[in-house]
mmCIF file of C-alpha atoms in Angstrom:
data_model
loop_
_atom_site.group_PDB
_atom_site.id
_atom_site.type_symbol
_atom_site.label_atom_id
_atom_site.label_comp_id
_atom_site.label_asym_id
_atom_site.label_seq_id
_atom_site.Cartn_x
_atom_site.Cartn_y
_atom_site.Cartn_z
ATOM 1 C CA UNK A 1 19.669 -13.278 -16.503
ATOM 2 C CA UNK A 2 18.498 -9.560 -15.523
ATOM 3 C CA UNK A 3 15.605 -8.727 -13.179
ATOM 4 C CA UNK A 4 12.334 -5.980 -13.549
ATOM 5 C CA UNK A 5 13.071 -4.819 -10.668
ATOM 6 C CA UNK A 6 12.579 -1.468 -9.775
ATOM 7 C CA UNK A 7 13.850 -1.589 -6.618
ATOM 8 C CA UNK A 8 17.398 -2.070 -5.080
ATOM 9 C CA UNK A 9 18.668 -2.411 -1.986
ATOM 10 C CA UNK A 10 20.123 0.393 -1.623
ATOM 11 C CA UNK A 11 16.637 1.781 -2.148
ATOM 12 C CA UNK A 12 14.895 -0.257 0.578
ATOM 13 C CA UNK A 13 18.085 0.650 2.594
ATOM 14 C CA UNK A 14 17.203 4.317 1.860
ATOM 15 C CA UNK A 15 13.187 3.815 2.450
ATOM 16 C CA UNK A 16 13.453 2.592 6.326
ATOM 17 C CA UNK A 17 16.149 5.654 7.177
ATOM 18 C CA UNK A 18 12.898 8.008 5.923
ATOM 19 C CA UNK A 19 10.628 6.139 7.713
ATOM 20 C CA UNK A 20 12.066 6.599 10.597
ATOM 21 C CA UNK A 21 13.393 10.225 9.575
ATOM 22 C CA UNK A 22 9.857 10.691 9.235
ATOM 23 C CA UNK A 23 8.781 9.705 12.491
ATOM 24 C CA UNK A 24 11.239 10.873 14.660
ATOM 25 C CA UNK A 25 12.014 14.081 12.982
ATOM 26 C CA UNK A 26 14.113 15.634 16.251
ATOM 27 C CA UNK A 27 16.430 12.515 15.990
ATOM 28 C CA UNK A 28 19.993 11.813 14.038
ATOM 29 C CA UNK A 29 19.176 9.034 11.904
ATOM 30 C CA UNK A 30 22.477 6.939 10.571
ATOM 31 C CA UNK A 31 22.738 4.474 7.208
ATOM 32 C CA UNK A 32 26.401 3.508 7.122
ATOM 33 C CA UNK A 33 28.503 3.992 10.547
ATOM 34 C CA UNK A 34 28.254 6.225 13.118
ATOM 35 C CA UNK A 35 30.404 8.317 14.309
ATOM 36 C CA UNK A 36 32.794 9.143 17.071
ATOM 37 C CA UNK A 37 30.932 11.869 19.931
ATOM 38 C CA UNK A 38 27.208 11.024 18.384
ATOM 39 C CA UNK A 39 24.731 12.857 20.563
ATOM 40 C CA UNK A 40 21.930 10.239 22.249
ATOM 41 C CA UNK A 41 18.953 10.161 21.157
ATOM 42 C CA UNK A 42 19.548 8.162 17.735
ATOM 43 C CA UNK A 43 18.937 5.471 15.339
ATOM 44 C CA UNK A 44 21.176 3.753 13.444
ATOM 45 C CA UNK A 45 20.107 1.401 10.418
ATOM 46 C CA UNK A 46 22.135 -1.871 9.366
ATOM 47 C CA UNK A 47 21.642 -4.800 6.814
ATOM 48 C CA UNK A 48 22.306 -7.138 8.363
ATOM 49 C CA UNK A 49 21.305 -9.263 5.571
ATOM 50 C CA UNK A 50 19.924 -9.614 1.904
ATOM 51 C CA UNK A 51 19.119 -13.101 -0.102
ATOM 52 C CA UNK A 52 16.668 -14.047 -3.199
ATOM 53 C CA UNK A 53 15.797 -17.450 -3.382
ATOM 54 C CA UNK A 54 14.055 -18.404 -6.871
ATOM 55 C CA UNK A 55 10.568 -19.576 -6.105
ATOM 56 C CA UNK A 56 8.620 -20.191 -10.261
ATOM 57 C CA UNK A 57 10.504 -19.756 -13.713
ATOM 58 C CA UNK A 58 10.837 -15.958 -13.636
ATOM 59 C CA UNK A 59 9.933 -15.141 -10.616
ATOM 60 C CA UNK A 60 12.207 -14.273 -7.253
ATOM 61 C CA UNK A 61 11.518 -13.786 -3.453
ATOM 62 C CA UNK A 62 14.029 -10.863 -1.983
ATOM 63 C CA UNK A 63 14.774 -10.583 1.534
ATOM 64 C CA UNK A 64 15.970 -7.867 3.039
ATOM 65 C CA UNK A 65 16.822 -8.324 7.072
ATOM 66 C CA UNK A 66 17.537 -4.819 8.801
ATOM 67 C CA UNK A 67 18.581 -4.394 12.349
ATOM 68 C CA UNK A 68 17.736 -0.948 13.976
ATOM 69 C CA UNK A 69 19.662 0.714 16.151
ATOM 70 C CA UNK A 70 18.419 2.813 18.750
ATOM 71 C CA UNK A 71 20.313 5.018 20.990
ATOM 72 C CA UNK A 72 18.249 6.540 23.922
ATOM 73 C CA UNK A 73 19.343 9.275 25.819
ATOM 74 C CA UNK A 74 20.166 7.771 29.409
ATOM 75 C CA UNK A 75 21.067 3.905 29.373
ATOM 76 C CA UNK A 76 19.618 3.485 33.284
ATOM 77 C CA UNK A 77 16.463 2.582 32.117
ATOM 78 C CA UNK A 78 15.458 0.730 29.527
ATOM 79 C CA UNK A 79 11.889 1.879 29.717
ATOM 80 C CA UNK A 80 12.772 4.562 26.448
ATOM 81 C CA UNK A 81 14.309 2.273 24.032
ATOM 82 C CA UNK A 82 11.417 -0.904 25.288
ATOM 83 C CA UNK A 83 8.455 2.670 24.316
ATOM 84 C CA UNK A 84 10.415 3.175 20.834
ATOM 85 C CA UNK A 85 10.461 -0.713 19.653
ATOM 86 C CA UNK A 86 6.161 -0.303 20.553
ATOM 87 C CA UNK A 87 6.208 2.735 18.171
ATOM 88 C CA UNK A 88 7.878 0.700 15.419
ATOM 89 C CA UNK A 89 6.157 -2.529 15.604
ATOM 90 C CA UNK A 90 3.245 0.282 14.507
ATOM 91 C CA UNK A 91 5.214 2.191 12.155
ATOM 92 C CA UNK A 92 7.511 -0.572 10.149
ATOM 93 C CA UNK A 93 4.016 -2.528 9.059
ATOM 94 C CA UNK A 94 3.643 -0.515 5.703
ATOM 95 C CA UNK A 95 6.586 1.478 4.303
ATOM 96 C CA UNK A 96 6.300 3.692 1.458
ATOM 97 C CA UNK A 97 9.028 3.584 0.230
ATOM 98 C CA UNK A 98 9.725 4.792 -4.415
ATOM 99 C CA UNK A 99 5.376 5.081 -4.100
ATOM 100 C CA UNK A 100 5.417 1.436 -2.959
ATOM 101 C CA UNK A 101 4.406 -0.042 0.144
ATOM 102 C CA UNK A 102 6.307 -2.517 1.242
ATOM 103 C CA UNK A 103 5.551 -4.601 4.367
ATOM 104 C CA UNK A 104 7.568 -5.020 7.352
ATOM 105 C CA UNK A 105 7.657 -8.248 8.716
ATOM 106 C CA UNK A 106 9.298 -10.555 11.435
ATOM 107 C CA UNK A 107 9.481 -7.709 13.598
ATOM 108 C CA UNK A 108 11.081 -8.721 17.203
ATOM 109 C CA UNK A 109 13.423 -6.632 19.709
ATOM 110 C CA UNK A 110 15.860 -6.839 22.507
ATOM 111 C CA UNK A 111 17.995 -4.232 24.323
ATOM 112 C CA UNK A 112 21.554 -5.141 24.948
ATOM 113 C CA UNK A 113 23.964 -3.196 27.030
ATOM 114 C CA UNK A 114 20.555 -0.276 26.951
ATOM 115 C CA UNK A 115 21.219 -0.298 23.349
ATOM 116 C CA UNK A 116 17.725 -1.283 21.474
ATOM 117 C CA UNK A 117 18.176 -3.522 18.435
ATOM 118 C CA UNK A 118 14.682 -3.398 16.409
ATOM 119 C CA UNK A 119 15.109 -6.385 13.869
ATOM 120 C CA UNK A 120 12.659 -5.874 10.710
ATOM 121 C CA UNK A 121 12.411 -8.037 7.284
ATOM 122 C CA UNK A 122 11.422 -6.914 4.050
ATOM 123 C CA UNK A 123 10.221 -9.320 1.668
ATOM 124 C CA UNK A 124 9.203 -9.085 -2.421
ATOM 125 C CA UNK A 125 8.867 -10.542 -5.120
ATOM 126 C CA UNK A 126 10.433 -9.455 -8.277
ATOM 127 C CA UNK A 127 10.379 -11.366 -11.660
ATOM 128 C CA UNK A 128 13.075 -12.203 -14.234
ATOM 129 C CA UNK A 129 13.322 -10.512 -17.445
ATOM 130 C CA UNK A 130 11.377 -13.030 -19.874
ATOM 131 C CA UNK A 131 14.280 -13.973 -22.889
ATOM 132 C CA UNK A 132 14.155 -13.279 -26.234
ATOM 133 C CA UNK A 133 13.045 -16.371 -28.157
ATOM 134 C CA UNK A 134 13.697 -16.768 -31.775
ATOM 135 C CA UNK A 135 10.611 -15.465 -33.575
ATOM 136 C CA UNK A 136 8.880 -17.345 -36.250
ATOM 137 C CA UNK A 137 10.573 -16.183 -39.797
ATOM 138 C CA UNK A 138 8.469 -18.449 -42.400
ATOM 139 C CA UNK A 139 5.441 -20.116 -42.483
ATOM 140 C CA UNK A 140 5.400 -23.442 -45.167
ATOM 141 C CA UNK A 141 1.254 -23.691 -45.474
ATOM 142 C CA UNK A 142 -0.643 -26.076 -47.851
ATOM 143 C CA UNK A 143 -3.990 -26.589 -48.452
ATOM 144 C CA UNK A 144 -6.327 -29.472 -49.776
ATOM 145 C CA UNK A 145 -9.974 -30.107 -50.518
ATOM 146 C CA UNK A 146 -11.783 -32.940 -49.146
ATOM 147 C CA UNK A 147 -12.962 -35.911 -51.661
ATOM 148 C CA UNK A 148 -16.453 -35.086 -53.259
ATOM 149 C CA UNK A 149 -16.197 -31.115 -53.123
ATOM 150 C CA UNK A 150 -18.280 -29.947 -55.653
ATOM 151 C CA UNK A 151 -18.095 -26.618 -55.949
#
């Protein structure tokens, strides 16, 4: 089975990273791992889970769940973390990925040990390629005239 997909797991992840970079141009956004000695404030984008379920015939639903970590400059207060979460709720509602708009869903956040964990899902449909069918090779056709035809 081959899927007709223009968007990939990596393009979704890269789109989220690019959206954060555009929203917060003065902050570093990491996508794989954070190096030792990183400078706060910064973001770390972690793809938690990715799944696919068949819905109908060739139609599948894909889901990508992200945990976006935000490391504020000061961990003495959660004010900066909650303020950043407010911006993420607004700015991640629609994200441009490879020229198409994807809707962020299931958004929620929590602050653990001074670090914001912002959870967002991107769900969309993909279609499997139509399998090649057997094409008709020949056609035999017969014709008959009804009784009583006068020509």
